[in-house]
CSV table of C-alpha atoms and ligand atoms in Angstrom, one decimal:
chain,number,residue,atom,x,y,z
A,1448,MET,CA,63.9,18.9,-48.5
A,1449,GLY,CA,64.3,16.3,-45.8
A,1450,ILE,CA,63.3,12.6,-45.7
A,1451,PRO,CA,60.2,12.1,-47.9
A,1452,ASP,CA,57.4,10.4,-45.9
A,1453,LEU,CA,56.8,6.9,-47.1
A,1454,ASP,CA,53.8,6.2,-44.7
A,1455,ILE,CA,51.3,6.2,-47.6
A,1456,GLY,CA,47.6,6.0,-46.9
A,1457,LEU,CA,47.7,7.6,-43.5
A,1458,THR,CA,44.2,8.5,-42.3
A,1459,ASP,CA,43.3,12.0,-41.3
A,1460,GLU,CA,43.3,10.8,-37.6
A,1461,GLN,CA,46.8,9.3,-37.9
A,1462,LYS,CA,48.0,12.5,-39.5
A,1463,SER,CA,46.5,14.8,-36.9
A,1464,MET,CA,47.9,12.6,-34.1
A,1465,ARG,CA,51.3,12.7,-35.6
A,1466,ASP,CA,51.2,16.4,-36.2
A,1467,MET,CA,50.0,17.1,-32.7
A,1468,VAL,CA,52.8,15.0,-31.2
A,1469,ARG,CA,55.4,16.5,-33.5
A,1470,LYS,CA,54.3,20.0,-32.4
A,1471,PHE,CA,54.4,19.1,-28.7
A,1472,GLY,CA,57.9,17.6,-29.3
A,1473,ALA,CA,59.2,20.7,-31.1
A,1474,GLN,CA,57.7,23.3,-28.8
A,1475,VAL,CA,57.9,21.6,-25.4
A,1476,VAL,CA,59.9,18.4,-25.2
A,1477,ARG,CA,63.0,19.4,-27.3
A,1478,PRO,CA,63.7,22.7,-25.5
A,1479,ALA,CA,63.0,21.2,-22.1
A,1480,GLY,CA,65.4,18.3,-22.9
A,1481,ILE,CA,68.2,20.7,-23.9
A,1482,GLU,CA,67.6,22.8,-20.7
A,1483,LEU,CA,67.6,19.7,-18.4
A,1484,ASP,CA,70.6,18.1,-20.0
A,1485,LYS,CA,72.7,21.1,-19.0
A,1486,PHE,CA,72.0,20.8,-15.3
A,1487,HIS,CA,75.2,19.9,-13.5
A,1488,ASP,CA,73.4,18.1,-10.6
A,1489,PRO,CA,70.7,15.5,-11.7
A,1490,ALA,CA,68.8,16.4,-8.5
A,1491,ASP,CA,67.9,19.8,-10.2
A,1492,VAL,CA,66.2,17.9,-13.0
A,1493,VAL,CA,63.5,16.7,-10.6
A,1494,ALA,CA,63.5,19.7,-8.2
A,1495,GLU,CA,60.3,21.6,-7.6
A,1496,GLY,CA,59.8,24.2,-10.3
A,1497,SER,CA,61.9,22.2,-12.9
A,1498,VAL,CA,60.6,22.4,-16.4
A,1499,LEU,CA,60.4,18.5,-16.2
A,1500,TRP,CA,57.2,18.9,-14.4
A,1501,ASP,CA,55.7,21.2,-17.1
A,1502,VAL,CA,56.6,18.5,-19.7
A,1503,TYR,CA,55.0,15.7,-17.7
A,1504,ARG,CA,51.9,17.8,-17.0
A,1505,GLU,CA,51.5,18.7,-20.7
A,1506,PHE,CA,52.0,15.0,-21.7
A,1507,ARG,CA,49.2,14.1,-19.4
A,1508,GLN,CA,46.9,17.0,-20.6
A,1509,LEU,CA,47.3,15.7,-24.2
A,1510,GLY,CA,46.2,12.3,-22.9
A,1511,LEU,CA,49.2,10.6,-24.3
A,1512,HIS,CA,49.9,8.7,-21.1
A,1513,ARG,CA,46.6,6.8,-21.7
A,1514,SER,CA,47.8,5.2,-24.9
A,1515,THR,CA,48.8,1.8,-23.5
A,1516,ILE,CA,46.0,1.5,-20.9
A,1517,PRO,CA,42.9,-0.5,-21.9
A,1518,LYS,CA,39.7,1.4,-22.4
A,1519,ALA,CA,38.0,-0.5,-19.6
A,1520,ALA,CA,40.5,1.1,-17.2
A,1521,GLY,CA,40.1,4.6,-18.6
A,1522,GLY,CA,42.8,4.4,-21.3
A,1523,MET,CA,42.7,4.6,-25.1
A,1524,MET,CA,44.7,1.5,-26.1
A,1525,GLU,CA,42.1,0.0,-28.4
A,1526,ASP,CA,41.7,3.4,-30.2
A,1527,LEU,CA,45.3,3.5,-31.2
A,1528,ASP,CA,46.3,1.5,-34.3
A,1529,PRO,CA,49.8,0.0,-34.3
A,1530,LEU,CA,51.1,2.6,-36.9
A,1531,SER,CA,49.9,5.5,-34.7
A,1532,THR,CA,51.9,4.0,-31.8
A,1533,VAL,CA,55.0,4.0,-34.0
A,1534,LEU,CA,54.4,7.6,-35.1
A,1535,ILE,CA,54.0,8.8,-31.5
A,1536,ALA,CA,57.0,7.0,-30.1
A,1537,GLU,CA,59.2,8.1,-33.0
A,1538,GLU,CA,58.2,11.7,-32.7
A,1539,MET,CA,59.0,11.6,-29.0
A,1540,GLY,CA,62.4,10.1,-29.6
A,1541,TYR,CA,63.0,12.8,-32.3
A,1542,ALA,CA,62.3,15.5,-29.7
A,1543,ASP,CA,64.3,14.0,-26.8
A,1544,ALA,CA,65.1,10.3,-26.3
A,1545,GLY,CA,65.6,10.5,-22.5
A,1546,LEU,CA,62.3,12.2,-21.9
A,1547,ALA,CA,60.6,9.7,-24.4
A,1548,ILE,CA,61.9,6.8,-22.3
A,1549,GLY,CA,60.6,8.5,-19.1
A,1550,PHE,CA,57.1,8.7,-20.7
A,1551,GLY,CA,57.4,5.1,-21.8
A,1552,VAL,CA,58.1,3.5,-18.4
A,1553,ASP,CA,55.7,5.9,-16.7
A,1554,SER,CA,52.6,3.8,-17.7
A,1555,ILE,CA,54.1,0.3,-17.0
A,1556,PRO,CA,52.8,-0.2,-13.4
A,1557,PHE,CA,49.4,1.1,-14.4
A,1558,VAL,CA,49.1,-1.2,-17.4
A,1559,LEU,CA,49.9,-4.0,-14.9
A,1560,ALA,CA,47.4,-2.6,-12.4
A,1561,ALA,CA,44.7,-2.7,-15.1
A,1562,LEU,CA,45.1,-6.5,-15.3
A,1563,SER,CA,44.6,-7.0,-11.5
A,1564,PRO,CA,41.4,-8.6,-10.3
A,1565,ASP,CA,41.7,-6.4,-7.1
A,1566,PRO,CA,39.4,-3.3,-7.5
A,1567,GLU,CA,41.8,-1.2,-5.4
A,1568,VAL,CA,44.8,-1.9,-7.6
A,1569,GLN,CA,42.7,-1.5,-10.8
A,1570,GLY,CA,41.6,1.9,-9.5
A,1571,TRP,CA,45.3,3.0,-9.7
A,1572,ALA,CA,45.1,2.6,-13.5
A,1573,ARG,CA,41.9,4.8,-13.6
A,1574,ASP,CA,43.4,7.4,-11.3
A,1575,TYR,CA,46.5,7.5,-13.6
A,1576,CYS,CA,44.4,8.0,-16.7
A,1577,GLU,CA,42.5,10.8,-15.1
A,1578,ASP,CA,45.6,12.5,-13.8
A,1579,THR,CA,46.3,15.8,-15.6
A,1580,GLU,CA,48.8,17.1,-13.0
A,1581,ALA,CA,51.4,14.3,-13.1
A,1582,LYS,CA,50.6,13.3,-9.5
A,1583,PHE,CA,51.1,9.7,-10.4
A,1584,ILE,CA,54.3,8.5,-12.0
A,1585,GLY,CA,55.3,5.0,-12.7
A,1586,CYS,CA,58.6,3.0,-13.1
A,1587,TRP,CA,59.7,-0.4,-14.2
A,1588,ALA,CA,61.9,-1.8,-11.4
A,1589,ILE,CA,63.7,-4.9,-12.6
A,1590,THR,CA,67.5,-4.3,-12.7
A,1591,GLU,CA,69.4,-4.9,-9.4
A,1592,PRO,CA,72.9,-4.2,-8.3
A,1593,ASP,CA,73.9,-7.8,-8.8
A,1594,HIS,CA,71.5,-8.7,-11.7
A,1595,GLY,CA,71.3,-6.8,-14.9
A,1596,SER,CA,71.5,-9.1,-17.9
A,1597,ASP,CA,70.5,-12.0,-15.6
A,1598,TRP,CA,67.0,-10.7,-15.6
A,1599,LEU,CA,66.9,-10.5,-19.4
A,1600,LEU,CA,68.3,-14.0,-19.8
A,1601,ALA,CA,66.0,-15.4,-17.1
A,1602,GLY,CA,64.5,-18.0,-19.3
A,1603,THR,CA,67.8,-19.5,-20.4
A,1604,GLU,CA,69.7,-22.6,-19.1
A,1605,GLU,CA,72.5,-20.4,-17.8
A,1606,THR,CA,70.4,-18.4,-15.3
A,1607,ARG,CA,68.3,-21.4,-14.1
A,1608,HIS,CA,70.8,-22.1,-11.4
A,1609,PRO,CA,69.6,-21.7,-7.8
A,1610,LYS,CA,72.8,-19.8,-6.9
A,1611,ILE,CA,71.6,-16.9,-9.2
A,1612,ILE,CA,68.9,-15.3,-7.0
A,1613,PRO,CA,67.4,-11.8,-7.3
A,1614,ASN,CA,68.3,-9.2,-4.7
A,1615,VAL,CA,64.7,-8.3,-4.1
A,1616,ARG,CA,62.8,-11.1,-2.3
A,1617,ALA,CA,59.1,-11.3,-1.3
A,1618,VAL,CA,58.0,-13.8,1.4
A,1619,LEU,CA,54.3,-14.5,1.8
A,1620,LYS,CA,53.2,-14.3,5.5
A,1621,GLY,CA,49.4,-14.7,5.8
A,1622,GLU,CA,47.7,-11.9,3.8
A,1623,GLU,CA,50.9,-9.9,3.2
A,1624,TYR,CA,54.2,-10.2,1.4
A,1625,ILE,CA,57.3,-9.0,3.3
A,1626,ILE,CA,59.7,-7.5,0.8
A,1627,ASN,CA,63.4,-6.9,1.3
A,1628,GLY,CA,66.3,-5.9,-1.1
A,1629,GLN,CA,67.3,-3.2,-3.5
A,1630,LYS,CA,66.7,-2.3,-7.2
A,1631,SER,CA,69.6,-0.6,-9.0
A,1632,ALA,CA,70.3,3.0,-9.7
A,1633,TRP,CA,69.2,2.4,-13.3
A,1634,VAL,CA,65.5,2.3,-12.6
A,1635,SER,CA,64.1,5.1,-14.9
A,1636,ASN,CA,61.8,7.5,-12.9
A,1637,GLY,CA,63.2,5.7,-9.9
A,1638,THR,CA,63.5,8.6,-7.5
A,1639,ILE,CA,60.2,10.3,-8.6
A,1640,ALA,CA,57.8,7.4,-9.2
A,1641,THR,CA,54.7,6.9,-7.0
A,1642,HIS,CA,54.1,3.4,-8.3
A,1643,ALA,CA,56.3,0.5,-9.6
A,1644,SER,CA,56.0,-2.6,-11.6
A,1645,LEU,CA,58.3,-4.6,-9.3
A,1646,HIS,CA,60.0,-7.9,-10.2
A,1647,VAL,CA,60.7,-10.0,-7.1
A,1648,SER,CA,62.1,-13.4,-6.2
A,1649,LEU,CA,59.3,-15.7,-4.7
A,1650,ASP,CA,61.1,-19.1,-4.8
A,1651,LEU,CA,64.8,-19.0,-4.0
A,1652,LYS,CA,65.3,-22.6,-5.2
A,1653,LYS,CA,64.3,-21.6,-8.8
A,1654,GLY,CA,66.9,-18.8,-9.3
A,1655,MET,CA,65.9,-16.2,-11.8
A,1656,GLU,CA,62.9,-18.4,-12.8
A,1657,GLY,CA,61.1,-18.3,-9.5
A,1658,THR,CA,59.9,-14.7,-9.8
A,1659,GLY,CA,56.7,-12.8,-9.5
A,1660,LEU,CA,55.5,-9.3,-10.5
A,1661,ALA,CA,53.8,-6.8,-8.2
A,1662,ALA,CA,52.1,-3.5,-8.9
A,1663,ILE,CA,53.1,-1.6,-5.8
A,1664,ARG,CA,52.6,1.9,-4.3
A,1665,LEU,CA,56.0,3.4,-3.4
A,1666,ASP,CA,54.8,5.3,-0.3
A,1667,LEU,CA,54.7,2.1,1.9
A,1668,PRO,CA,56.7,2.2,5.1
A,1669,GLY,CA,60.2,0.7,4.6
A,1670,ILE,CA,60.6,2.0,1.0
A,1671,SER,CA,63.3,4.6,0.4
A,1672,ARG,CA,65.2,6.0,-2.6
A,1673,GLY,CA,68.7,6.8,-3.6
A,1674,LYS,CA,70.1,10.0,-5.1
A,1675,PRO,CA,69.3,10.8,-8.8
A,1676,LEU,CA,71.9,9.1,-10.9
A,1677,ASP,CA,74.5,11.2,-12.7
A,1678,LYS,CA,75.4,9.9,-16.1
A,1679,ILE,CA,76.7,10.6,-19.6
A,1680,GLY,CA,73.6,10.6,-21.7
A,1681,GLN,CA,69.8,10.9,-21.4
A,1682,ARG,CA,70.4,13.3,-18.5
A,1683,PRO,CA,66.8,14.6,-18.5
A,1684,LEU,CA,65.7,11.0,-17.6
A,1685,ASN,CA,65.6,10.6,-13.9
A,1686,GLN,CA,67.1,7.4,-12.5
A,1687,GLY,CA,67.8,6.0,-9.1
A,1688,GLU,CA,67.7,3.2,-6.6
A,1689,ILE,CA,64.7,1.9,-4.7
A,1690,PHE,CA,65.3,0.2,-1.3
A,1691,PHE,CA,62.9,-2.2,0.4
A,1692,ASP,CA,63.3,-2.8,4.2
A,1693,ASP,CA,60.7,-5.2,5.6
A,1694,VAL,CA,58.0,-3.7,3.5
A,1695,ARG,CA,54.6,-5.2,4.2
A,1696,MET,CA,52.6,-5.3,0.9
A,1697,PRO,CA,49.0,-6.6,0.6
A,1698,LYS,CA,49.0,-10.1,-1.0
A,1699,SER,CA,46.6,-8.9,-3.8
A,1700,TRP,CA,49.2,-6.4,-5.1
A,1701,MET,CA,51.2,-9.4,-6.4
A,1702,VAL,CA,49.4,-9.2,-9.8
A,1703,ILE,CA,51.4,-12.2,-11.2
A,1704,PRO,CA,52.3,-14.5,-8.3
A,1705,ASP,CA,52.9,-17.6,-10.5
A,1706,PRO,CA,56.4,-17.8,-12.0
A,1707,ALA,CA,55.2,-20.0,-14.8
A,1708,VAL,CA,52.6,-17.4,-15.8
A,1709,LEU,CA,55.2,-14.6,-15.6
A,1710,GLU,CA,57.5,-16.6,-17.8
A,1711,SER,CA,54.8,-17.2,-20.4
A,1712,LEU,CA,54.2,-13.5,-20.5
A,1713,SER,CA,57.9,-12.5,-20.7
A,1714,GLY,CA,57.9,-12.8,-24.5
A,1715,MET,CA,55.1,-10.3,-24.8
A,1716,ASN,CA,56.9,-7.9,-22.5
A,1717,LEU,CA,60.2,-8.3,-24.4
A,1718,ALA,CA,58.4,-7.7,-27.7
A,1719,ARG,CA,56.7,-4.6,-26.3
A,1720,VAL,CA,59.7,-3.0,-24.6
A,1721,ASN,CA,62.2,-3.7,-27.5
A,1722,GLY,CA,59.7,-2.6,-30.1
A,1723,GLY,CA,59.2,0.7,-28.2
A,1724,MET,CA,63.0,1.2,-27.9
A,1725,GLY,CA,63.3,0.7,-31.7
A,1726,MET,CA,60.8,3.4,-32.4
A,1727,VAL,CA,62.2,6.0,-30.0
A,1728,PHE,CA,65.8,5.6,-31.2
A,1729,ALA,CA,64.8,5.6,-34.9
A,1730,GLY,CA,63.4,9.0,-34.0
A,1731,LEU,CA,66.7,10.1,-32.5
A,1732,ALA,CA,68.5,8.8,-35.6
A,1733,ARG,CA,66.2,10.8,-37.9
A,1734,ALA,CA,66.7,13.9,-35.8
A,1735,ALA,CA,70.5,13.6,-36.0
A,1736,PHE,CA,70.3,13.1,-39.8
A,1737,ASP,CA,68.0,16.2,-40.2
A,1738,GLU,CA,70.4,18.3,-38.2
A,1739,ALA,CA,73.4,17.2,-40.3
A,1740,LEU,CA,71.6,17.8,-43.5
A,1741,LYS,CA,70.5,21.3,-42.5
A,1742,TYR,CA,74.0,22.2,-41.3
A,1743,SER,CA,75.6,20.8,-44.4
A,1744,ARG,CA,73.6,23.3,-46.5
A,1745,GLU,CA,74.5,26.2,-44.3
A,1746,ARG,CA,78.2,25.7,-43.6
A,1747,ILE,CA,80.4,27.1,-46.3
A,1748,GLN,CA,83.9,25.7,-46.8
A,1749,GLY,CA,86.0,25.8,-50.0
A,1750,GLY,CA,83.6,28.6,-51.2
A,1751,LYS,CA,80.5,26.4,-51.2
A,1752,PRO,CA,78.1,24.7,-48.8
A,1753,ILE,CA,79.8,21.5,-47.5
A,1754,PHE,CA,76.8,19.6,-48.8
A,1755,GLU,CA,78.4,20.2,-52.3
A,1756,HIS,CA,81.5,18.2,-51.3
A,1757,GLN,CA,81.2,14.6,-52.3
A,1758,ASN,CA,82.4,13.1,-49.1
A,1759,ILE,CA,79.6,14.9,-47.1
A,1760,LYS,CA,77.0,13.8,-49.6
A,1761,LEU,CA,78.1,10.1,-49.4
A,1762,LYS,CA,78.0,10.3,-45.6
A,1763,LEU,CA,74.6,11.8,-45.6
A,1764,PHE,CA,73.3,9.1,-48.0
A,1765,GLU,CA,74.6,6.4,-45.8
A,1766,MET,CA,72.9,8.0,-42.8
A,1767,PHE,CA,69.7,8.3,-44.7
A,1768,SER,CA,69.7,4.6,-45.8
A,1769,MET,CA,70.4,3.5,-42.2
A,1770,VAL,CA,67.6,5.6,-40.8
A,1771,GLU,CA,65.1,4.5,-43.4
A,1772,SER,CA,65.8,0.8,-43.1
A,1773,THR,CA,65.5,1.0,-39.3
A,1774,ARG,CA,62.1,2.8,-39.6
A,1775,ALA,CA,60.9,0.2,-42.1
A,1776,LEU,CA,61.7,-2.7,-39.8
A,1777,ASN,CA,60.0,-0.9,-36.9
A,1778,ARG,CA,56.8,-0.5,-38.9
A,1779,ARG,CA,56.8,-4.1,-40.2
A,1780,THR,CA,57.4,-5.5,-36.8
A,1781,ALA,CA,54.8,-3.3,-35.0
A,1782,LEU,CA,52.1,-4.3,-37.5
A,1783,TYR,CA,52.9,-8.0,-37.2
A,1784,ASN,CA,53.3,-8.0,-33.4
A,1785,ALA,CA,50.0,-6.1,-32.8
A,1786,VAL,CA,47.9,-8.9,-34.3
A,1787,ASN,CA,49.9,-12.1,-33.6
A,1788,PHE,CA,50.2,-14.1,-30.5
A,1789,PRO,CA,52.9,-14.9,-29.6
A,1790,PRO,CA,54.6,-11.8,-31.0
A,1791,SER,CA,57.9,-12.2,-32.7
A,1792,VAL,CA,60.5,-11.4,-30.0
A,1793,PRO,CA,63.5,-11.8,-32.4
A,1794,HIS,CA,62.1,-9.1,-34.7
A,1795,ALA,CA,61.4,-6.8,-31.8
A,1796,VAL,CA,65.0,-7.3,-30.5
A,1797,ALA,CA,66.3,-6.7,-34.0
A,1798,CYS,CA,64.4,-3.4,-34.0
A,1799,LYS,CA,66.0,-2.3,-30.7
A,1800,VAL,CA,69.5,-3.4,-31.6
A,1801,LEU,CA,69.3,-2.0,-35.1
A,1802,ALA,CA,67.7,1.3,-34.0
A,1803,THR,CA,70.1,2.0,-31.1
A,1804,GLU,CA,73.2,1.1,-33.2
A,1805,CYS,CA,71.8,3.2,-36.0
A,1806,ALA,CA,71.2,6.2,-33.7
A,1807,PHE,CA,74.7,5.9,-32.3
A,1808,LYS,CA,76.4,5.7,-35.8
A,1809,VAL,CA,74.2,8.4,-37.3
A,1810,ALA,CA,74.8,10.8,-34.4
A,1811,SER,CA,78.5,10.1,-34.6
A,1812,LYS,CA,78.5,10.8,-38.4
A,1813,ALA,CA,76.5,14.0,-37.7
A,1814,ILE,CA,79.3,15.2,-35.4
A,1815,GLN,CA,81.8,14.5,-38.2
A,1816,ILE,CA,79.7,16.6,-40.6
A,1817,PHE,CA,79.5,19.4,-38.0
A,1818,GLY,CA,83.3,19.4,-37.6
A,1819,GLY,CA,84.5,21.2,-34.4
A,1820,ASN,CA,81.0,22.6,-33.9
A,1821,GLY,CA,79.7,19.0,-33.5
A,1822,LEU,CA,81.6,18.7,-30.3
A,1823,SER,CA,80.3,21.9,-28.8
A,1824,ARG,CA,77.3,22.1,-26.5
A,1825,GLU,CA,76.0,25.0,-28.6
A,1826,TYR,CA,74.9,22.5,-31.2
A,1827,PRO,CA,72.4,19.6,-30.8
A,1828,VAL,CA,74.3,16.6,-32.1
A,1829,GLU,CA,76.8,16.0,-29.2
A,1830,LYS,CA,73.8,15.5,-26.9
A,1831,MET,CA,72.1,13.1,-29.4
A,1832,PHE,CA,75.4,11.1,-29.5
A,1833,ARG,CA,75.5,10.8,-25.7
A,1834,ASP,CA,71.8,9.9,-25.6
A,1835,ALA,CA,72.3,7.3,-28.3
A,1836,ARG,CA,75.3,5.8,-26.5
A,1837,ALA,CA,73.2,5.0,-23.4
A,1838,SER,CA,70.6,3.3,-25.5
A,1839,MET,CA,72.9,0.4,-26.5
A,1840,ILE,CA,72.8,-0.7,-22.8
A,1841,GLU,CA,69.4,0.6,-21.8
A,1842,ASP,CA,66.6,-2.0,-21.3
A,1843,GLY,CA,69.2,-4.7,-22.0
A,1844,VAL,CA,72.7,-4.6,-23.4
A,1845,ASN,CA,72.5,-5.2,-27.1
A,1846,GLU,CA,74.7,-8.3,-27.0
A,1847,THR,CA,72.6,-9.8,-24.2
A,1848,LEU,CA,69.4,-9.2,-26.0
A,1849,SER,CA,70.8,-10.6,-29.2
A,1850,LEU,CA,71.7,-13.8,-27.3
A,1851,ALA,CA,68.2,-14.0,-25.8
A,1852,ALA,CA,66.7,-13.5,-29.3
A,1853,MET,CA,68.9,-16.3,-30.8
A,1854,GLU,CA,67.4,-18.8,-28.3
A,1855,LEU,CA,64.1,-18.2,-30.0
A,1856,LEU,CA,65.1,-18.4,-33.7
B,1053,FAD,C1,69.4,4.8,-19.9
B,1053,FAD,C2,69.0,3.5,-19.2
B,1053,FAD,C3,67.7,3.3,-18.8
B,1053,FAD,C4,67.4,2.1,-18.0
B,1053,FAD,N1,66.1,2.0,-17.5
B,1053,FAD,C5,65.8,1.0,-16.7
B,1053,FAD,C6,64.5,0.9,-16.1
B,1053,FAD,O1,63.6,1.6,-16.3
B,1053,FAD,N2,64.3,-0.2,-15.2
B,1053,FAD,C7,65.3,-1.1,-14.9
B,1053,FAD,O2,65.0,-1.9,-14.1
B,1053,FAD,N3,66.5,-1.0,-15.5
B,1053,FAD,C8,66.8,0.0,-16.4
B,1053,FAD,N4,68.0,0.1,-17.0
B,1053,FAD,C9,69.0,-1.0,-16.7
B,1053,FAD,C10,69.4,-1.8,-17.9
B,1053,FAD,O3,68.3,-2.7,-18.2
B,1053,FAD,C11,70.6,-2.6,-17.5
B,1053,FAD,O4,71.7,-1.7,-17.4
B,1053,FAD,C12,71.0,-3.7,-18.5
B,1053,FAD,O5,70.0,-4.7,-18.4
B,1053,FAD,C13,72.4,-4.3,-18.3
B,1053,FAD,O6,72.6,-4.7,-17.0
B,1053,FAD,P1,74.0,-4.2,-16.3
B,1053,FAD,O7,74.1,-2.8,-16.5
B,1053,FAD,O8,73.9,-4.8,-14.9
B,1053,FAD,O9,75.1,-4.9,-17.2
B,1053,FAD,P2,75.7,-6.4,-16.9
B,1053,FAD,O10,74.5,-7.4,-17.0
B,1053,FAD,O11,76.6,-6.5,-15.8
B,1053,FAD,O12,76.5,-6.6,-18.3
B,1053,FAD,C14,77.9,-6.2,-18.4
B,1053,FAD,C15,78.5,-6.8,-19.7
B,1053,FAD,O13,78.5,-8.2,-19.6
B,1053,FAD,C16,77.8,-8.8,-20.7
B,1053,FAD,N5,77.1,-10.0,-20.2
B,1053,FAD,C17,76.3,-10.1,-19.0
B,1053,FAD,N6,75.8,-11.3,-18.9
B,1053,FAD,C18,76.2,-12.0,-19.9
B,1053,FAD,C19,76.0,-13.4,-20.3
B,1053,FAD,N7,75.2,-14.2,-19.6
B,1053,FAD,N8,76.5,-13.8,-21.5
B,1053,FAD,C20,77.3,-13.0,-22.2
B,1053,FAD,N9,77.6,-11.7,-21.9
B,1053,FAD,C21,77.0,-11.2,-20.7
B,1053,FAD,C22,76.8,-7.8,-21.2
B,1053,FAD,O14,76.5,-8.0,-22.6
B,1053,FAD,C23,77.6,-6.5,-20.9
B,1053,FAD,O15,78.5,-6.2,-22.0
B,1053,FAD,C24,68.4,1.2,-17.8
B,1053,FAD,C25,69.7,1.4,-18.2
B,1053,FAD,C26,70.0,2.5,-18.9
B,1053,FAD,C27,71.4,2.7,-19.4
C-alpha cells in the first residue's frame, strides 16, 4: 500500500497519459538521473554519448515537449486539460527533479516564439515541435551575476531605481539590436541550449522595469558559453553562463519590446513557473515518502520491521500529510489559474514555496528513517535531499518570492 489516489473521476485519456509518463519516468528518467548525478565532472553530463541525450530524445519522441506550445504552432497545449498538466509534471518530478526542470525550461523560448508575428521566429516553434532528435533545446535566460532576486522583484518600488540596471543590455540601431552583457551560471540548459528566452534592459533610466524579452538563436556571432556548473543538487540538470559580446540580433526577434506589456504579462509568467515548480517538487516529495515507507517495511530492528515502531509510523504520517496537502493545493491552483485571467500569483507562489519546503523536509525525514543508509549514495534519498535543497533557491529564493506574492495580496 502506498498513497491512495484521490484524483477521482480521471478520464481514460488522463489515466493513460499519467501511466505513460509514469512508465517513462520509472524506466528511463529515474535510472538516467541516478547515473548522471554520479558524474564527478558536470561536463560529462552533456558530453556526446551521455545518457542525457537518450532521455531528451525519448521525451521528444513521446511528444511531451509539445505540451505547452499552442496547436497553431504545432503543439498540443489546447489538448491538455489542467489536471493532465499536473499529472505529467508531478510524475517527472517523481522520477528526477533536475531532469524535470530541464524539460520544463526547454520549451520556454519556443512558447515565446509561437507568439511572434515574425514568420521566421514562429517557425522555430514548429521546428521544435517536429524535432524528435533533440536538435533544438531551449533555456530561460533571466538571472545575471549582479541580479538574481532583483529580476523577480522587478515590479516593486525597491527595484524601480535607475541605479539597478540589468547586466544584459540591448540597444536598437536601425533594424538590429546590439546586445552586450552576461547571464549567470544558473541558466538551466545554459551550455546546451540552441535558443533562449532572453530578458534584456532596453531603457537604462527605468532600472529593472525598462526591460524587453527576446526569442533568440544562440548560434549568433558574439555569443559564447561558460563551463557547465558544478553544484550540490540536481546535478543531471545542465547549467551555465551565456555571454553576449556585440551580438547583432534582428529587431523582429525582440518579441516583447514594450516594458509595459512585459510587466503586464509578468504575473502570468510567475503563475506558470511557480505552479510548475510546485508540481515537480510535490512529485519529489511523494517519491521520498514512498522510498521511506518501503524501506521501513523491509528494515528489521528490535526484531520487527522499523515500520512497527511508533516513532517511525508518526514520522511517516507527518510526511504523508505534508505531501498530500501540497498536492491538493497544486491541483486547486492549477484548475483555477487555467481558466482565470489574471491568474492568482500568490497561490502559485504558495504552491512553489510549500512544495519545495515539503520536498526538503520529507527527504530529510526519509534520511532519518533510513538511518545510516540514508546518507549513503547506494540509496536514493540522499540525492532527493540534495535535489530538494536546490529547489528552495531555484526560480526565485522562497523568501523573495513570498515577498513578491505579499505585494499582491
Ligand atoms: C537549480 C536552479 C535552477 C535555476 N534555473 C534558472 C534558469 O533556468 N534561468 C535563470 O535565469 N535562472 C535560474 N536560476 C537562478 C535563480 O532564479 C536565482 O538563483 C534566484 O532568483 C536567486 O538569485 P541569486 O542566486 O542571485 O540570489 P540573491 O538574489 O543574491 O539572494 C541572496 C539572498 O538575499 C535575499 N534577498 C535578495 N534580494 C532581497 C530583497 N530585495 N529583499 C529581501 N531579501 C532579499 C534572498 O532571499 C536570498 O536569501 C536557477 C537556480 C537554481 C538553484
